[in-house]
PDB file of C-alpha atoms in Angstrom:
ATOM      1  CA  GLY A   1     -10.789  -4.282  18.502  1.00 67.00           C
ATOM      2  CA  ALA A   2     -11.101  -3.218  14.841  1.00 84.00           C
ATOM      3  CA  VAL A   3      -8.271  -5.333  13.480  1.00 90.00           C
ATOM      4  CA  VAL A   4      -7.668  -5.750   9.766  1.00 94.00           C
ATOM      5  CA  SER A   5      -5.274  -8.342   8.407  1.00 95.00           C
ATOM      6  CA  GLN A   6      -3.704  -8.718   4.995  1.00 96.00           C
ATOM      7  CA  HIS A   7      -2.147 -11.730   3.377  1.00 96.00           C
ATOM      8  CA  PRO A   8       0.506 -12.083   2.172  1.00 96.00           C
ATOM      9  CA  SER A   9       2.616  -9.378   3.805  1.00 95.00           C
ATOM     10  CA  TRP A  10       5.031  -9.528   0.907  1.00 95.00           C
ATOM     11  CA  VAL A  11       5.170 -11.320  -2.425  1.00 96.00           C
ATOM     12  CA  ILE A  12       7.564 -11.571  -5.319  1.00 96.00           C
ATOM     13  CA  CYS A  13       6.192 -12.691  -8.654  1.00 95.00           C
ATOM     14  CA  LYS A  14       7.296 -12.897 -12.243  1.00 96.00           C
ATOM     15  CA  SER A  15       6.087 -10.499 -14.904  1.00 97.00           C
ATOM     16  CA  GLY A  16       2.905 -11.739 -16.562  1.00 96.00           C
ATOM     17  CA  THR A  17       1.612 -13.724 -13.611  1.00 97.00           C
ATOM     18  CA  SER A  18      -1.319 -12.837 -11.339  1.00 97.00           C
ATOM     19  CA  VAL A  19      -1.216 -12.191  -7.623  1.00 97.00           C
ATOM     20  CA  LYS A  20      -4.088 -12.244  -5.138  1.00 97.00           C
ATOM     21  CA  ILE A  21      -4.033 -10.209  -1.929  1.00 97.00           C
ATOM     22  CA  GLU A  22      -6.550 -10.863   0.831  1.00 97.00           C
ATOM     23  CA  CYS A  23      -7.906  -8.326   3.287  1.00 96.00           C
ATOM     24  CA  ARG A  24      -9.880  -9.489   6.292  1.00 95.00           C
ATOM     25  CA  SER A  25     -11.647  -7.667   9.096  1.00 93.00           C
ATOM     26  CA  LEU A  26     -11.037  -9.941  12.075  1.00 94.00           C
ATOM     27  CA  ASP A  27     -13.383  -8.640  14.738  1.00 90.00           C
ATOM     28  CA  PHE A  28     -15.981  -6.548  12.954  1.00 90.00           C
ATOM     29  CA  GLN A  29     -18.116  -6.579   9.852  1.00 90.00           C
ATOM     30  CA  ALA A  30     -16.761  -4.276   7.185  1.00 89.00           C
ATOM     31  CA  THR A  31     -19.510  -2.574   5.249  1.00 84.00           C
ATOM     32  CA  THR A  32     -16.946  -0.907   3.047  1.00 89.00           C
ATOM     33  CA  MET A  33     -13.383  -1.817   2.177  1.00 93.00           C
ATOM     34  CA  PHE A  34     -10.824   0.363   0.442  1.00 93.00           C
ATOM     35  CA  TRP A  35      -7.754  -0.542  -1.553  1.00 96.00           C
ATOM     36  CA  TYR A  36      -4.800   1.839  -1.689  1.00 95.00           C
ATOM     37  CA  ARG A  37      -1.474   1.811  -3.450  1.00 95.00           C
ATOM     38  CA  GLN A  38       1.574   3.633  -2.200  1.00 91.00           C
ATOM     39  CA  PHE A  39       4.802   4.137  -4.110  1.00 89.00           C
ATOM     40  CA  PRO A  40       8.003   4.921  -2.199  1.00 83.00           C
ATOM     41  CA  LYS A  41       8.009   8.332  -0.558  1.00 78.00           C
ATOM     42  CA  GLN A  42       4.536   9.113  -1.883  1.00 82.00           C
ATOM     43  CA  SER A  43       1.177   9.352  -0.195  1.00 80.00           C
ATOM     44  CA  LEU A  44      -1.669   6.878  -0.326  1.00 87.00           C
ATOM     45  CA  MET A  45      -3.509   6.620  -3.609  1.00 90.00           C
ATOM     46  CA  LEU A  46      -7.040   5.256  -3.405  1.00 91.00           C
ATOM     47  CA  MET A  47      -7.557   2.609  -6.064  1.00 95.00           C
ATOM     48  CA  ALA A  48     -11.093   1.472  -5.386  1.00 94.00           C
ATOM     49  CA  THR A  49     -13.904   1.274  -2.877  1.00 92.00           C
ATOM     50  CA  SER A  50     -15.891  -1.900  -2.451  1.00 90.00           C
ATOM     51  CA  ASN A  51     -19.087  -2.765  -0.662  1.00 86.00           C
ATOM     52  CA  GLU A  52     -20.030  -6.306   0.187  1.00 81.00           C
ATOM     53  CA  GLY A  53     -21.950  -7.999  -2.581  1.00 79.00           C
ATOM     54  CA  SER A  54     -21.632  -5.235  -5.127  1.00 82.00           C
ATOM     55  CA  LYS A  55     -19.125  -4.183  -7.746  1.00 85.00           C
ATOM     56  CA  ALA A  56     -16.197  -2.070  -6.693  1.00 91.00           C
ATOM     57  CA  THR A  57     -16.001   1.602  -7.590  1.00 92.00           C
ATOM     58  CA  TYR A  58     -12.649   2.352  -9.174  1.00 95.00           C
ATOM     59  CA  GLU A  59     -10.861   5.670  -9.084  1.00 92.00           C
ATOM     60  CA  GLN A  60     -10.074   7.432 -12.314  1.00 92.00           C
ATOM     61  CA  GLY A  61      -7.054   5.960 -14.020  1.00 92.00           C
ATOM     62  CA  VAL A  62      -7.239   2.582 -12.273  1.00 94.00           C
ATOM     63  CA  GLU A  63      -7.835  -0.290 -14.697  1.00 94.00           C
ATOM     64  CA  LYS A  64     -10.632  -2.429 -13.338  1.00 92.00           C
ATOM     65  CA  ASP A  65      -9.736  -5.329 -15.620  1.00 94.00           C
ATOM     66  CA  LYS A  66      -6.202  -5.340 -14.287  1.00 96.00           C
ATOM     67  CA  PHE A  67      -6.995  -4.875 -10.619  1.00 96.00           C
ATOM     68  CA  LEU A  68      -9.858  -7.242  -9.861  1.00 95.00           C
ATOM     69  CA  ILE A  69     -11.607  -6.645  -6.574  1.00 94.00           C
ATOM     70  CA  ASN A  70     -14.005  -9.079  -4.961  1.00 90.00           C
ATOM     71  CA  HIS A  71     -15.844  -8.287  -1.745  1.00 88.00           C
ATOM     72  CA  ALA A  72     -17.683 -11.543  -1.256  1.00 82.00           C
ATOM     73  CA  SER A  73     -18.440 -11.248   2.440  1.00 89.00           C
ATOM     74  CA  LEU A  74     -18.561  -8.667   5.209  1.00 89.00           C
ATOM     75  CA  THR A  75     -15.145  -9.762   6.427  1.00 93.00           C
ATOM     76  CA  LEU A  76     -13.179 -10.471   3.252  1.00 93.00           C
ATOM     77  CA  SER A  77     -12.115  -8.522   0.204  1.00 93.00           C
ATOM     78  CA  THR A  78      -9.528  -9.619  -2.348  1.00 95.00           C
ATOM     79  CA  LEU A  79      -7.442  -7.690  -4.833  1.00 97.00           C
ATOM     80  CA  THR A  80      -6.014  -9.616  -7.770  1.00 97.00           C
ATOM     81  CA  VAL A  81      -3.308  -7.963  -9.817  1.00 97.00           C
ATOM     82  CA  THR A  82      -3.566  -9.637 -13.205  1.00 96.00           C
ATOM     83  CA  SER A  83      -0.715  -9.910 -15.693  1.00 96.00           C
ATOM     84  CA  ALA A  84       1.577  -8.081 -13.315  1.00 96.00           C
ATOM     85  CA  HIS A  85       4.369  -5.876 -14.637  1.00 96.00           C
ATOM     86  CA  PRO A  86       7.362  -4.375 -12.837  1.00 96.00           C
ATOM     87  CA  GLU A  87       5.605  -0.997 -12.689  1.00 95.00           C
ATOM     88  CA  ASP A  88       2.916  -2.642 -10.533  1.00 96.00           C
ATOM     89  CA  SER A  89       5.513  -3.152  -7.819  1.00 96.00           C
ATOM     90  CA  SER A  90       4.205  -1.164  -4.880  1.00 95.00           C
ATOM     91  CA  PHE A  91       2.874  -1.273  -1.330  1.00 95.00           C
ATOM     92  CA  TYR A  92      -0.808  -2.249  -1.406  1.00 96.00           C
ATOM     93  CA  ILE A  93      -2.850  -1.389   1.674  1.00 95.00           C
ATOM     94  CA  CYS A  94      -6.454  -2.176   2.439  1.00 95.00           C
ATOM     95  CA  SER A  95      -8.684  -0.504   4.965  1.00 93.00           C
ATOM     96  CA  ALA A  96     -12.175  -1.107   6.225  1.00 92.00           C
ATOM     97  CA  ASN A  97     -14.876   0.646   8.162  1.00 87.00           C
ATOM     98  CA  ASP A  98     -17.873  -0.696   9.972  1.00 80.00           C
ATOM     99  CA  GLY A  99     -20.224   2.080   8.975  1.00 74.00           C
ATOM    100  CA  GLY A 100     -20.531   3.342  12.506  1.00 71.00           C
ATOM    101  CA  GLY A 101     -19.133   6.216  14.490  1.00 67.00           C
ATOM    102  CA  PHE A 102     -17.316   8.749  12.399  1.00 68.00           C
ATOM    103  CA  ASN A 103     -16.454   6.359   9.588  1.00 73.00           C
ATOM    104  CA  GLU A 104     -12.897   5.790  10.710  1.00 81.00           C
ATOM    105  CA  GLN A 105     -10.911   3.562   8.407  1.00 86.00           C
ATOM    106  CA  TYR A 106      -8.974   0.718   9.997  1.00 89.00           C
ATOM    107  CA  PHE A 107      -5.915  -0.190   8.007  1.00 92.00           C
ATOM    108  CA  GLY A 108      -4.367  -3.541   7.317  1.00 94.00           C
ATOM    109  CA  PRO A 109      -0.577  -3.921   7.622  1.00 93.00           C
ATOM    110  CA  GLY A 110      -0.056  -3.740   3.861  1.00 94.00           C
ATOM    111  CA  THR A 111       1.344  -6.063   1.214  1.00 96.00           C
ATOM    112  CA  ARG A 112       4.595  -5.311  -0.552  1.00 95.00           C
ATOM    113  CA  LEU A 113       4.479  -6.576  -4.135  1.00 96.00           C
ATOM    114  CA  THR A 114       7.625  -6.911  -6.200  1.00 96.00           C
ATOM    115  CA  VAL A 115       7.281  -7.933  -9.839  1.00 96.00           C
ATOM    116  CA  THR A 116      10.471  -9.151 -11.488  1.00 96.00           C
TER     117      THR A 116
ATOM    118  CA  GLY B   1     -11.859  20.448  -6.862  1.00 76.00           C
ATOM    119  CA  GLN B   2     -10.936  18.726  -3.673  1.00 84.00           C
ATOM    120  CA  ASN B   3      -7.535  19.397  -2.225  1.00 90.00           C
ATOM    121  CA  ILE B   4      -5.464  18.863   0.897  1.00 95.00           C
ATOM    122  CA  ASP B   5      -2.265  20.802   1.558  1.00 95.00           C
ATOM    123  CA  GLN B   6       0.345  20.032   4.176  1.00 96.00           C
ATOM    124  CA  PRO B   7       4.098  20.648   4.331  1.00 96.00           C
ATOM    125  CA  THR B   8       6.292  18.024   2.738  1.00 94.00           C
ATOM    126  CA  GLU B   9       8.851  17.778   5.502  1.00 96.00           C
ATOM    127  CA  MET B  10       9.559  19.204   8.932  1.00 98.00           C
ATOM    128  CA  THR B  11      12.450  18.838  11.363  1.00 98.00           C
ATOM    129  CA  ALA B  12      12.272  19.158  15.127  1.00 97.00           C
ATOM    130  CA  THR B  13      14.378  18.392  18.172  1.00 97.00           C
ATOM    131  CA  GLU B  14      13.760  15.628  20.676  1.00 97.00           C
ATOM    132  CA  GLY B  15      11.790  16.964  23.636  1.00 97.00           C
ATOM    133  CA  ALA B  16      10.444  19.957  21.735  1.00 98.00           C
ATOM    134  CA  ILE B  17       6.994  20.753  20.320  1.00 98.00           C
ATOM    135  CA  VAL B  18       6.037  20.702  16.648  1.00 98.00           C
ATOM    136  CA  GLN B  19       2.877  21.775  14.852  1.00 98.00           C
ATOM    137  CA  ILE B  20       1.947  20.257  11.496  1.00 98.00           C
ATOM    138  CA  ASN B  21      -0.585  22.302   9.549  1.00 98.00           C
ATOM    139  CA  CYS B  22      -3.165  21.113   7.053  1.00 98.00           C
ATOM    140  CA  THR B  23      -5.583  23.076   4.884  1.00 98.00           C
ATOM    141  CA  TYR B  24      -8.406  21.446   3.009  1.00 97.00           C
ATOM    142  CA  GLN B  25     -11.011  22.103   0.341  1.00 95.00           C
ATOM    143  CA  THR B  26     -13.676  19.460  -0.058  1.00 93.00           C
ATOM    144  CA  SER B  27     -17.171  19.013  -1.434  1.00 90.00           C
ATOM    145  CA  GLY B  28     -18.968  18.857   1.867  1.00 92.00           C
ATOM    146  CA  PHE B  29     -17.196  18.016   5.086  1.00 93.00           C
ATOM    147  CA  ASN B  30     -17.626  15.217   7.572  1.00 91.00           C
ATOM    148  CA  GLY B  31     -14.521  15.517   9.646  1.00 94.00           C
ATOM    149  CA  LEU B  32     -10.743  15.656   9.570  1.00 96.00           C
ATOM    150  CA  PHE B  33      -8.461  12.727  10.358  1.00 95.00           C
ATOM    151  CA  TRP B  34      -4.798  12.553  11.262  1.00 96.00           C
ATOM    152  CA  TYR B  35      -2.862   9.333  10.751  1.00 94.00           C
ATOM    153  CA  GLN B  36       0.730   8.399  11.551  1.00 96.00           C
ATOM    154  CA  GLN B  37       2.687   6.236   9.139  1.00 93.00           C
ATOM    155  CA  HIS B  38       6.125   4.809   9.840  1.00 93.00           C
ATOM    156  CA  ALA B  39       8.230   3.856   6.834  1.00 88.00           C
ATOM    157  CA  GLY B  40       7.159   0.551   5.351  1.00 85.00           C
ATOM    158  CA  GLU B  41       4.090   0.287   7.549  1.00 89.00           C
ATOM    159  CA  ALA B  42       0.397   1.044   7.176  1.00 89.00           C
ATOM    160  CA  PRO B  43      -1.114   4.214   8.647  1.00 90.00           C
ATOM    161  CA  THR B  44      -2.408   4.208  12.201  1.00 91.00           C
ATOM    162  CA  PHE B  45      -5.202   6.441  13.420  1.00 89.00           C
ATOM    163  CA  LEU B  46      -4.265   9.402  15.629  1.00 93.00           C
ATOM    164  CA  SER B  47      -7.253  11.723  15.812  1.00 93.00           C
ATOM    165  CA  TYR B  48     -10.566  12.852  14.398  1.00 93.00           C
ATOM    166  CA  ASN B  49     -12.127  16.333  14.556  1.00 95.00           C
ATOM    167  CA  VAL B  50     -15.505  17.321  13.251  1.00 93.00           C
ATOM    168  CA  LEU B  51     -16.282  20.305  15.506  1.00 94.00           C
ATOM    169  CA  ASP B  52     -14.191  23.429  15.867  1.00 97.00           C
ATOM    170  CA  GLY B  53     -11.666  23.343  18.629  1.00 97.00           C
ATOM    171  CA  LEU B  54      -8.851  21.396  20.162  1.00 97.00           C
ATOM    172  CA  GLU B  55      -8.893  17.678  20.942  1.00 94.00           C
ATOM    173  CA  GLU B  56      -6.148  16.547  23.294  1.00 94.00           C
ATOM    174  CA  LYS B  57      -4.948  12.982  23.566  1.00 90.00           C
ATOM    175  CA  GLY B  58      -1.789  12.581  25.602  1.00 94.00           C
ATOM    176  CA  ARG B  59       1.192  14.123  23.843  1.00 96.00           C
ATOM    177  CA  PHE B  60      -0.819  14.643  20.667  1.00 97.00           C
ATOM    178  CA  SER B  61      -3.488  17.296  20.094  1.00 97.00           C
ATOM    179  CA  SER B  62      -5.468  18.154  16.991  1.00 98.00           C
ATOM    180  CA  PHE B  63      -7.222  21.409  16.178  1.00 98.00           C
ATOM    181  CA  LEU B  64      -9.916  22.215  13.639  1.00 98.00           C
ATOM    182  CA  SER B  65     -11.353  25.425  12.235  1.00 98.00           C
ATOM    183  CA  ARG B  66     -14.148  24.599   9.793  1.00 96.00           C
ATOM    184  CA  SER B  67     -14.625  28.197   8.710  1.00 96.00           C
ATOM    185  CA  LYS B  68     -10.971  28.435   7.701  1.00 96.00           C
ATOM    186  CA  GLY B  69     -10.660  24.912   6.286  1.00 97.00           C
ATOM    187  CA  TYR B  70      -7.688  24.435   8.578  1.00 97.00           C
ATOM    188  CA  SER B  71      -6.370  21.866  11.000  1.00 98.00           C
ATOM    189  CA  TYR B  72      -3.156  21.231  12.836  1.00 98.00           C
ATOM    190  CA  LEU B  73      -1.582  18.353  14.701  1.00 98.00           C
ATOM    191  CA  LEU B  74       0.471  19.325  17.728  1.00 98.00           C
ATOM    192  CA  LEU B  75       3.063  16.930  19.073  1.00 98.00           C
ATOM    193  CA  LYS B  76       4.599  17.659  22.466  1.00 97.00           C
ATOM    194  CA  GLU B  77       7.638  16.227  24.240  1.00 97.00           C
ATOM    195  CA  LEU B  78       8.886  14.786  20.997  1.00 98.00           C
ATOM    196  CA  GLN B  79      10.491  11.369  21.059  1.00 97.00           C
ATOM    197  CA  MET B  80      12.695   9.751  18.452  1.00 97.00           C
ATOM    198  CA  LYS B  81       9.929   7.232  17.759  1.00 96.00           C
ATOM    199  CA  ASP B  82       7.725  10.108  16.565  1.00 97.00           C
ATOM    200  CA  SER B  83       9.815  10.261  13.401  1.00 97.00           C
ATOM    201  CA  ALA B  84       7.238   9.282  10.775  1.00 96.00           C
ATOM    202  CA  SER B  85       4.973  10.674   8.119  1.00 95.00           C
ATOM    203  CA  TYR B  86       1.795  12.354   9.311  1.00 97.00           C
ATOM    204  CA  LEU B  87      -1.172  12.187   6.963  1.00 95.00           C
ATOM    205  CA  CYS B  88      -4.063  14.615   7.004  1.00 96.00           C
ATOM    206  CA  ALA B  89      -7.330  13.383   5.461  1.00 94.00           C
ATOM    207  CA  ALA B  90     -10.682  15.130   5.121  1.00 94.00           C
ATOM    208  CA  SER B  91     -13.967  13.275   4.839  1.00 91.00           C
ATOM    209  CA  ASP B  92     -16.175  14.705   2.089  1.00 88.00           C
ATOM    210  CA  SER B  93     -19.954  14.682   1.678  1.00 86.00           C
ATOM    211  CA  ASN B  94     -19.831  11.020   0.596  1.00 80.00           C
ATOM    212  CA  TYR B  95     -17.662  10.120   3.601  1.00 80.00           C
ATOM    213  CA  GLN B  96     -14.786   9.434   1.235  1.00 82.00           C
ATOM    214  CA  LEU B  97     -11.369  10.371   2.602  1.00 87.00           C
ATOM    215  CA  ILE B  98      -9.380  12.915   0.625  1.00 89.00           C
ATOM    216  CA  TRP B  99      -5.733  12.390   1.547  1.00 90.00           C
ATOM    217  CA  GLY B 100      -2.911  14.870   1.816  1.00 92.00           C
ATOM    218  CA  ALA B 101       0.530  13.890   0.566  1.00 90.00           C
ATOM    219  CA  GLY B 102       1.822  13.559   4.116  1.00 93.00           C
ATOM    220  CA  THR B 103       4.375  15.452   6.169  1.00 96.00           C
ATOM    221  CA  LYS B 104       7.615  13.669   6.903  1.00 95.00           C
ATOM    222  CA  LEU B 105       8.694  14.579  10.420  1.00 98.00           C
ATOM    223  CA  ILE B 106      12.372  14.174  11.251  1.00 97.00           C
ATOM    224  CA  ILE B 107      13.332  14.229  14.934  1.00 97.00           C
ATOM    225  CA  LYS B 108      16.918  15.097  15.803  1.00 96.00           C
ATOM    226  CA  PRO B 109      18.568  14.337  19.147  1.00 94.00           C
TER     227      PRO B 109
END
């Protein structure tokens, strides 16, 4: 149980275009979803926290107009990277918790974005 | 401020034991997580401690001392597949995870 999927697993896009990444909780309802970014050989960096039906809370330094997050249902959150630039190339990982237990976060497999 | 410290890199020999330490400072505390992350993959959950003491799960054990703000992950009978980064994360008063930078563990034959 507690499976989180992400789509696509990898994407290459041209500079200036937008890319949407989907994160789905397959067998549980995710009260909260998290979006992380990870550059090579660095640790996870939390970008934003989203709760179903409400606006996402962005971490300091993360541009909310550039990284649009929508958490429209208890099983789906999307991250849209708008007007992508090469420096946005990174590994984007989502996680979700179901609000129970000890608040463990279940991670998706990640999406590798390359902007050319 | 909130902070997690863990060594950047460690090396150990196949079949041996290794201990990865983590110290934390958070606003409130709701538990300490350890995750394993292989290169190019997402983290996978290893353990969770909220009370003082040792939690054993097969070859992996995790220890917590709340008074010292200290945890360690103990890996026994190391296998080559254990080569990965190990991430320590503390849950603060808002249940938000504060992540360490990760410890890259290199296993040598």
